[in-house]
Coordinates of C-alpha atoms in Angstrom, one line a residue:
X1 CA 0.0 0.0 0.0
X2 CA 2.8 2.4 0.9
X3 CA 4.6 1.7 -2.4
X4 CA 1.5 2.6 -4.5
X5 CA 1.2 5.9 -2.8
X6 CA 4.9 6.8 -3.5
X7 CA 4.5 6.0 -7.2
X8 CA 1.3 8.1 -7.5
X9 CA 3.2 11.1 -6.1
X10 CA 5.8 11.0 -8.8
X11 CA 3.7 10.8 -12.0
X12 CA 0.2 10.5 -13.4
X13 CA -0.2 8.2 -16.4
X14 CA -2.6 9.4 -19.0
X15 CA -3.0 7.0 -21.9
X16 CA 0.5 6.3 -23.2
X17 CA 2.1 9.7 -22.0
X18 CA 3.4 11.1 -18.7
X19 CA 2.4 14.6 -17.6
X20 CA 5.1 16.3 -15.5
X21 CA 4.3 19.0 -13.0
X22 CA 5.2 22.7 -14.2
X23 CA 7.8 24.6 -12.1
X24 CA 6.5 27.3 -9.7
X25 CA 6.6 30.9 -11.0
X26 CA 8.6 31.8 -7.9
X27 CA 11.7 30.1 -9.3
X28 CA 11.7 31.8 -12.8
X29 CA 15.0 33.7 -13.8
X30 CA 14.7 37.6 -13.8
X31 CA 14.9 39.2 -17.3
X32 CA 18.1 41.1 -18.2
X33 CA 18.2 44.9 -17.7
X34 CA 20.1 47.5 -19.7
X35 CA 20.8 51.0 -18.2
X36 CA 22.8 54.1 -18.6
X37 CA 24.0 54.0 -22.2
X38 CA 26.6 56.7 -22.7
X39 CA 28.8 58.1 -25.5
X40 CA 32.0 60.1 -24.9
X41 CA 32.6 62.7 -26.2
X42 CA 29.0 63.8 -26.0
X43 CA 27.4 63.9 -29.5
X44 CA 27.5 65.5 -31.9
X45 CA 31.0 64.1 -32.5
X46 CA 32.9 66.8 -34.3
X47 CA 35.5 65.4 -36.8
X48 CA 36.3 68.7 -38.5
X49 CA 39.9 68.7 -37.2
X50 CA 40.5 64.9 -37.8
X51 CA 39.5 61.5 -36.6
X52 CA 37.9 61.2 -33.1
X53 CA 37.7 58.0 -31.0
X54 CA 34.4 57.7 -29.2
X55 CA 33.8 55.5 -26.1
X56 CA 30.5 53.7 -25.6
X57 CA 29.4 52.4 -22.2
X58 CA 26.3 50.8 -20.7
X59 CA 25.3 48.7 -17.7
X60 CA 23.5 45.3 -17.6
X61 CA 22.1 43.2 -14.8
X62 CA 20.9 39.6 -14.6
X63 CA 23.2 38.6 -17.5
X64 CA 26.9 38.0 -18.2
X65 CA 26.7 38.5 -21.9
X66 CA 26.0 41.6 -24.0
X67 CA 26.4 43.1 -27.5
X68 CA 26.7 46.7 -28.9
X69 CA 26.1 47.3 -32.6
X70 CA 26.6 50.4 -34.7
X71 CA 25.0 51.2 -38.0
X72 CA 26.5 54.0 -40.3
X73 CA 24.3 56.7 -41.9
X74 CA 22.0 55.4 -44.7
X75 CA 22.8 51.8 -44.0
X76 CA 19.7 49.7 -43.6
X77 CA 21.7 46.5 -43.1
X78 CA 22.3 44.7 -39.8
X79 CA 24.5 46.7 -37.4
X80 CA 28.2 45.8 -36.8
X81 CA 29.2 44.8 -33.3
X82 CA 32.1 46.5 -31.6
X83 CA 34.5 44.8 -29.3
X84 CA 33.4 45.1 -25.6
X85 CA 35.2 44.7 -22.3
X86 CA 33.4 44.5 -19.0
X87 CA 33.8 44.5 -15.2
X88 CA 31.6 44.1 -12.2
X89 CA 30.1 47.2 -10.6
X90 CA 28.2 46.0 -7.6
X91 CA 25.0 44.2 -8.8
X92 CA 25.7 45.5 -12.3
X93 CA 28.2 44.8 -15.0
X94 CA 29.7 47.7 -17.0
X95 CA 30.5 47.3 -20.7
X96 CA 32.9 49.5 -22.6
X97 CA 33.8 49.7 -26.3
X98 CA 35.4 52.2 -28.7
X99 CA 35.2 53.2 -32.4
X100 CA 37.1 55.8 -34.4
X101 CA 35.1 58.3 -36.6
X102 CA 36.4 60.6 -39.4
X103 CA 34.9 63.0 -41.9
X104 CA 34.2 60.1 -44.4
X105 CA 31.4 58.7 -42.1
X106 CA 29.7 62.0 -41.0
X107 CA 25.9 61.7 -40.6
X108 CA 23.4 60.0 -38.3
X109 CA 24.6 56.8 -36.8
X110 CA 22.3 54.2 -35.0
X111 CA 23.3 52.1 -32.0
X112 CA 21.8 49.0 -30.5
X113 CA 22.6 47.5 -27.1
X114 CA 21.5 43.9 -26.6
X115 CA 21.5 41.8 -23.4
X116 CA 19.7 38.4 -23.9
X117 CA 16.1 39.2 -24.8
X118 CA 16.4 42.9 -23.8
X119 CA 17.6 45.7 -26.1
X120 CA 17.9 49.4 -26.3
X121 CA 18.5 51.6 -29.3
X122 CA 19.3 55.2 -30.3
X123 CA 21.1 57.5 -32.7
X124 CA 23.9 60.1 -32.6
X125 CA 25.5 62.6 -35.0
X126 CA 29.0 62.7 -36.5
X127 CA 29.5 66.1 -38.0
X128 CA 32.0 68.1 -40.1
X129 CA 31.7 71.8 -39.6
X130 CA 31.8 74.0 -42.7
X131 CA 34.4 76.8 -42.3
X132 CA 32.9 80.3 -42.2
X133 CA 33.3 82.5 -45.3
X134 CA 35.0 85.8 -44.2
X135 CA 35.4 89.1 -45.9
X136 CA 36.4 92.7 -45.1
X137 CA 34.0 95.6 -45.3
X138 CA 34.6 99.4 -45.1
X139 CA 38.4 99.2 -45.1
X140 CA 40.0 102.6 -45.1
X141 CA 43.5 104.2 -44.5
X142 CA 43.3 107.9 -43.9
X143 CA 44.2 110.7 -44.5
X144 CA 45.2 110.0 -48.1
X145 CA 48.0 112.6 -48.2
X146 CA 50.4 113.0 -45.3
X147 CA 53.9 114.3 -44.5
X148 CA 56.6 111.7 -44.0
X149 CA 56.6 110.2 -40.6
X150 CA 53.0 111.3 -39.8
X151 CA 50.5 108.9 -38.2
X152 CA 47.5 107.6 -40.2
X153 CA 44.5 105.6 -39.1
X154 CA 43.6 102.2 -40.6
X155 CA 40.1 100.9 -39.9
X156 CA 37.7 98.3 -41.2
X157 CA 35.3 95.6 -40.3
X158 CA 35.6 91.8 -40.5
X159 CA 32.5 89.7 -41.4
X160 CA 31.9 85.9 -41.3
X161 CA 29.0 84.5 -43.3
X162 CA 27.7 88.1 -43.5
X163 CA 27.8 88.6 -39.8
X164 CA 30.1 90.6 -37.5
X165 CA 33.2 88.5 -36.5
X166 CA 34.5 89.7 -33.2
X167 CA 37.6 88.6 -31.2
X168 CA 39.7 87.8 -34.3
X169 CA 43.3 88.7 -35.0
X170 CA 43.7 90.9 -38.1
X171 CA 47.1 91.9 -39.6
X172 CA 47.6 95.4 -41.1
X173 CA 50.0 95.1 -44.0
X174 CA 51.7 97.6 -46.3
X175 CA 53.3 97.6 -49.8
X176 CA 55.5 100.5 -50.7
X177 CA 55.3 101.9 -54.2
X178 CA 57.8 99.9 -56.3
X179 CA 57.8 97.0 -53.9
X180 CA 56.6 93.5 -54.9
X181 CA 55.1 92.2 -51.6
X182 CA 53.1 93.3 -48.6
X183 CA 54.8 93.3 -45.2
X184 CA 53.1 93.0 -41.8
X185 CA 53.1 96.3 -39.8
X186 CA 50.9 95.5 -36.8
X187 CA 48.1 93.3 -35.5
X188 CA 44.8 94.2 -34.0
X189 CA 41.8 92.3 -32.6
X190 CA 38.3 92.8 -33.9
X191 CA 35.9 94.2 -31.4
X192 CA 32.1 94.5 -31.1
X193 CA 30.5 94.5 -34.5
X194 CA 33.7 93.1 -36.1
X195 CA 35.3 96.6 -36.2
X196 CA 39.0 97.1 -35.8
X197 CA 41.4 100.1 -36.0
X198 CA 45.1 100.9 -35.7
X199 CA 47.3 104.0 -35.7
X200 CA 50.4 103.5 -37.9
X201 CA 53.3 105.6 -39.1
X202 CA 53.5 106.5 -42.8
X203 CA 57.1 106.7 -44.1
X204 CA 56.5 106.0 -47.8
X205 CA 53.8 106.2 -50.4
X206 CA 52.1 102.9 -50.9
X207 CA 49.1 100.6 -50.3
X208 CA 47.6 99.5 -47.0
X209 CA 45.3 96.5 -46.5
X210 CA 44.0 94.1 -43.8
X211 CA 44.5 90.4 -43.8
X212 CA 42.8 87.6 -41.9
X213 CA 44.6 84.2 -41.7
X214 CA 42.5 81.0 -42.0
X215 CA 41.6 79.3 -38.7
X216 CA 39.9 76.0 -37.9
X217 CA 36.5 77.8 -38.0
X218 CA 36.9 80.3 -40.8
X219 CA 38.5 80.8 -44.2
X220 CA 41.2 83.4 -44.9
X221 CA 40.4 86.8 -46.5
X222 CA 42.1 90.0 -47.7
X223 CA 40.6 93.5 -47.8
X224 CA 40.8 95.9 -50.7
X225 CA 44.0 98.0 -50.8
X226 CA 43.9 101.7 -50.0
X227 CA 46.7 104.0 -51.1
X228 CA 48.2 106.8 -49.0
X229 CA 50.6 109.3 -50.5
X230 CA 53.5 110.5 -48.4
X231 CA 55.2 113.9 -49.2
X232 CA 58.6 114.7 -48.1
X233 CA 58.6 116.6 -44.8
X234 CA 61.1 118.0 -42.4
X235 CA 63.5 115.5 -40.9
X236 CA 63.1 114.3 -37.4
X237 CA 65.6 114.9 -34.6
X238 CA 66.2 113.6 -31.1
X239 CA 68.5 114.3 -28.2
X240 CA 70.2 111.2 -27.0
X241 CA 72.0 110.4 -23.8
X242 CA 71.1 113.6 -22.0
X243 CA 72.7 113.6 -18.5
X244 CA 72.9 116.1 -15.7
X245 CA 75.6 115.3 -13.1
X246 CA 76.7 114.9 -10.4
X247 CA 73.6 113.8 -8.4
X248 CA 73.1 114.6 -5.7
X249 CA 75.1 117.9 -5.5
X250 CA 75.7 120.5 -2.8
X251 CA 74.0 123.9 -3.3
X252 CA 76.2 126.2 -5.2
X253 CA 78.1 123.2 -6.7
X254 CA 78.8 122.9 -10.5
X255 CA 76.4 120.8 -12.7
X256 CA 77.5 119.6 -16.1
X257 CA 75.1 118.7 -19.0
X258 CA 76.0 116.4 -21.8
X259 CA 74.2 114.7 -24.7
X260 CA 74.1 114.3 -28.5
X261 CA 71.8 115.8 -31.1
X262 CA 70.9 113.3 -33.8
X263 CA 69.0 114.0 -37.0
X264 CA 67.1 111.4 -39.1
X265 CA 69.3 109.8 -41.8
X266 CA 72.2 112.1 -40.8
X267 CA 73.2 110.9 -37.4
X268 CA 74.9 113.4 -35.0
X269 CA 75.1 116.9 -36.5
X270 CA 77.4 119.7 -35.6
X271 CA 76.8 123.5 -35.5
X272 CA 73.3 123.4 -34.0
X273 CA 72.4 125.2 -30.7
X274 CA 71.0 123.1 -27.9
X275 CA 69.5 124.9 -24.9
X276 CA 69.4 123.7 -21.3
X277 CA 66.2 124.3 -19.3
X278 CA 65.4 123.8 -15.6
X279 CA 62.1 123.2 -13.7
X280 CA 62.3 123.4 -9.9
X281 CA 60.5 120.7 -7.8
X282 CA 56.9 121.6 -7.3
X283 CA 56.9 124.1 -10.2
X284 CA 55.2 123.8 -13.6
X285 CA 57.4 126.2 -15.5
X286 CA 60.6 125.4 -17.4
X287 CA 63.2 128.2 -17.4
X288 CA 66.1 128.7 -19.8
X289 CA 69.5 128.4 -18.1
X290 CA 72.3 128.1 -20.6
X291 CA 73.1 126.6 -24.1
X292 CA 75.9 125.1 -26.2
X293 CA 76.6 124.6 -29.9
X294 CA 77.0 120.9 -30.9
X295 CA 80.4 119.7 -32.0
X296 CA 81.5 116.5 -33.6
X297 CA 78.9 113.8 -33.7
X298 CA 76.4 116.2 -32.4
X299 CA 77.8 116.3 -28.9
X300 CA 77.2 119.2 -26.6
X301 CA 78.5 120.2 -23.1
X302 CA 77.2 123.0 -20.8
X303 CA 77.4 123.8 -17.1
X304 CA 75.5 125.8 -14.4
X305 CA 75.4 126.3 -10.7
X306 CA 73.1 124.1 -8.6
X307 CA 70.5 126.2 -6.7
X308 CA 67.7 123.9 -5.8
X309 CA 66.4 120.3 -6.5
X310 CA 64.5 119.9 -9.8
X311 CA 64.4 118.6 -13.4
X312 CA 66.8 119.4 -16.2
X313 CA 66.4 118.8 -19.9
X314 CA 67.9 119.8 -23.3
X315 CA 65.8 121.4 -26.1
X316 CA 66.5 121.8 -29.8
X317 CA 64.4 124.4 -31.6
X318 CA 64.9 122.9 -35.1
X319 CA 65.1 124.7 -38.4
X320 CA 63.3 124.8 -41.7
X321 CA 64.6 121.4 -42.7
X322 CA 64.6 119.6 -39.3
X323 CA 62.0 119.3 -36.6
X324 CA 62.9 120.3 -33.1
X325 CA 63.1 117.9 -30.2
X326 CA 63.3 117.7 -26.4
X327 CA 65.3 115.2 -24.3
X328 CA 64.1 113.2 -21.4
X329 CA 64.2 115.1 -18.1
X330 CA 66.8 114.3 -15.5
X331 CA 66.2 114.9 -11.8
X332 CA 69.0 116.3 -9.7
X333 CA 68.8 116.6 -5.9
X334 CA 70.5 119.6 -4.4
X335 CA 71.6 119.3 -0.8
X336 CA 72.4 122.1 1.7
X337 CA 76.2 121.7 2.3
X338 CA 77.2 120.7 5.8
X339 CA 78.9 123.5 7.8
X340 CA 82.7 123.1 8.0
X341 CA 83.8 121.1 11.1
X342 CA 84.9 123.2 14.1
X343 CA 88.4 122.4 15.3
X344 CA 88.4 121.1 18.8
X345 CA 90.8 122.3 21.5
X346 CA 93.5 119.9 22.8
X347 CA 93.4 118.8 26.5
X348 CA 95.9 117.2 28.9
X349 CA 95.7 115.3 32.2
X350 CA 98.7 116.1 34.4
X351 CA 100.0 115.6 37.9
X352 CA 98.2 112.3 38.3
X353 CA 99.0 110.6 41.7
X354 CA 97.6 107.5 43.4
X355 CA 98.5 107.2 47.1
X356 CA 99.3 106.0 49.7
X357 CA 101.6 103.3 48.4
X358 CA 101.9 100.5 49.4
X359 CA 98.4 100.1 50.8
X360 CA 96.6 97.4 52.7
X361 CA 94.0 95.3 50.8
X362 CA 90.5 96.8 51.1
X363 CA 91.6 100.3 52.1
X364 CA 90.8 103.4 50.2
X365 CA 93.3 104.8 47.7
X366 CA 93.2 108.5 46.9
X367 CA 93.7 109.9 43.4
X368 CA 94.5 113.5 42.3
X369 CA 95.3 115.2 39.0
X370 CA 94.5 118.2 36.9
X371 CA 92.6 118.5 33.5
X372 CA 93.7 121.4 31.3
X373 CA 92.6 122.8 27.9
X374 CA 94.7 124.6 25.3
X375 CA 93.3 128.1 25.1
X376 CA 95.1 129.6 22.1
X377 CA 98.5 128.4 23.3
X378 CA 97.9 128.8 27.0
X379 CA 96.9 125.8 29.2
X380 CA 93.9 126.6 31.4
X381 CA 91.9 124.5 33.9
X382 CA 88.9 122.7 32.4
X383 CA 85.8 121.2 33.9
X384 CA 84.9 117.9 32.4
X385 CA 84.0 114.2 33.2
X386 CA 87.1 112.1 33.8
X387 CA 87.0 108.3 34.2
X388 CA 89.3 106.3 36.6
X389 CA 90.7 103.1 35.2
X390 CA 92.6 100.2 36.8
X391 CA 94.9 97.6 35.2
X392 CA 95.5 94.6 37.5
X393 CA 99.0 93.1 37.7
X394 CA 99.5 90.5 35.0
X395 CA 96.4 91.7 33.0
X396 CA 96.3 93.4 29.6
X397 CA 92.8 94.9 30.0
X398 CA 92.0 98.2 31.7
X399 CA 88.9 98.1 33.9
X400 CA 86.6 101.0 34.4
X401 CA 86.2 102.0 38.0
X402 CA 84.2 105.3 38.3
X403 CA 83.8 108.8 36.9
X404 CA 84.6 112.1 38.6
X405 CA 84.2 115.7 37.3
X406 CA 87.0 118.1 37.5
X407 CA 86.5 121.5 39.1
X408 CA 86.5 124.8 37.1
X409 CA 90.2 125.0 37.8
X410 CA 90.7 121.5 36.4
X411 CA 91.5 119.9 39.8
X412 CA 90.6 116.2 40.2
X413 CA 90.1 114.2 43.4
X414 CA 88.5 110.9 44.1
X415 CA 89.1 107.7 46.1
X416 CA 88.5 104.0 45.6
X417 CA 89.2 100.8 47.5
X418 CA 92.3 98.9 46.6
X419 CA 92.0 95.1 46.2
X420 CA 94.9 94.1 44.0
X421 CA 98.3 95.5 43.0
X422 CA 98.3 97.2 39.6
X423 CA 98.3 100.5 37.6
X424 CA 95.8 103.4 37.8
X425 CA 95.1 106.3 35.4
X426 CA 92.6 109.0 34.5
X427 CA 91.0 109.1 31.1
X428 CA 89.2 112.1 29.5
X429 CA 87.2 111.2 26.4
X430 CA 86.7 114.7 25.2
X431 CA 83.4 116.5 24.4
X432 CA 81.9 118.8 21.7
X433 CA 84.6 121.4 22.1
X434 CA 87.7 119.4 23.1
X435 CA 89.7 116.4 22.2
X436 CA 90.4 113.7 24.8
X437 CA 93.6 112.7 26.7
X438 CA 94.7 110.3 29.4
X439 CA 97.1 110.7 32.3
X440 CA 100.3 108.8 33.0
X441 CA 99.8 105.6 34.9
X442 CA 100.8 105.1 38.6
X443 CA 101.6 101.7 40.1
X444 CA 100.3 100.8 43.6
X445 CA 101.3 97.7 45.5
X446 CA 98.5 96.1 47.7
X447 CA 99.5 94.2 50.7
X448 CA 97.5 91.2 52.1

């Protein structure tokens, strides 16, 4: 009986077949999941400057296999898989693959991520930017007729695809009459509205124009040329190496001024008068002081007395063929001279005596002497502070003991305890009116 029940629990026989029991829904495997599909760099992928390698990433769960297919623009065929690598990321697995794109495959690409029975799809763009068409508008060099060496103003406007093109570098170039090529003169940056302008020097008749060099975003362009005629004018001049020295200088001292007058295309020129001007510190007015006529190589030399601190400069008035010029200014500080030093009178310390001698250790020694000053050849008593010094027997260093002031007659008296045998002396260091001196030394033997 038990055996029959066990057999019935395993299978039910229906006719010639066997019906097996279906598994419970609680044990079915979860479906694969695809998440976070990413493309780097972010589309559109710009291949204007050359090939770009893009990286594709996505996450899967509930599967250990996946596929990522790419389909080029206009291709209705089955996509082409790219090679993938993967690694675990918690409950997920991250997949990564790469592909290189260039301008030959620009357009809309399709992608398809597959994980088992689950898939996700999308599109992205690979683009090639078309360079902007640039041109210059309203280019002008003015005035049209100037004297040689004068400044002219060059202006214009840069457009890109018919719109203002700001923040771009523009070269201003020039071709002199009779020359074959344009040469760069200066560079400017376009501002708001694409406008630009520069002030340049006109030294010869010729043509001016603006040039924009090609960039990754825009094509090159050149403006129309504008002619400026230059008439011969007066030659320029300059004063080189102007120097006022010495600096500083005492009031009333002699200042010398040097430099060189140079004329355009001639170098230093002789026979021209150069004037020296001065402007005191705090003043706004330049005043003529002196002048000199230039000699060989245009050099000049002049001198004047120093009165007060201020600026000095040289000026050339010019003539009908040469423009005038002014040197750089040179500052000179003028000091009030120090008064001459007052000669000090000599002094002397005489009649120095230390007594009694010998003396018992710890007893007071008495010291006398006289301080005198040389008063126009006559020695007179002098009141001053005099120091008493002691040199112990066997030592080389004098030791300060005390200070005593001499009387109006110059007499000195003081006392000090004697502890060791040695030498004693008075020292006068001098003062504002006198030089110092020291007395002769006196030996005293100390008994124990």
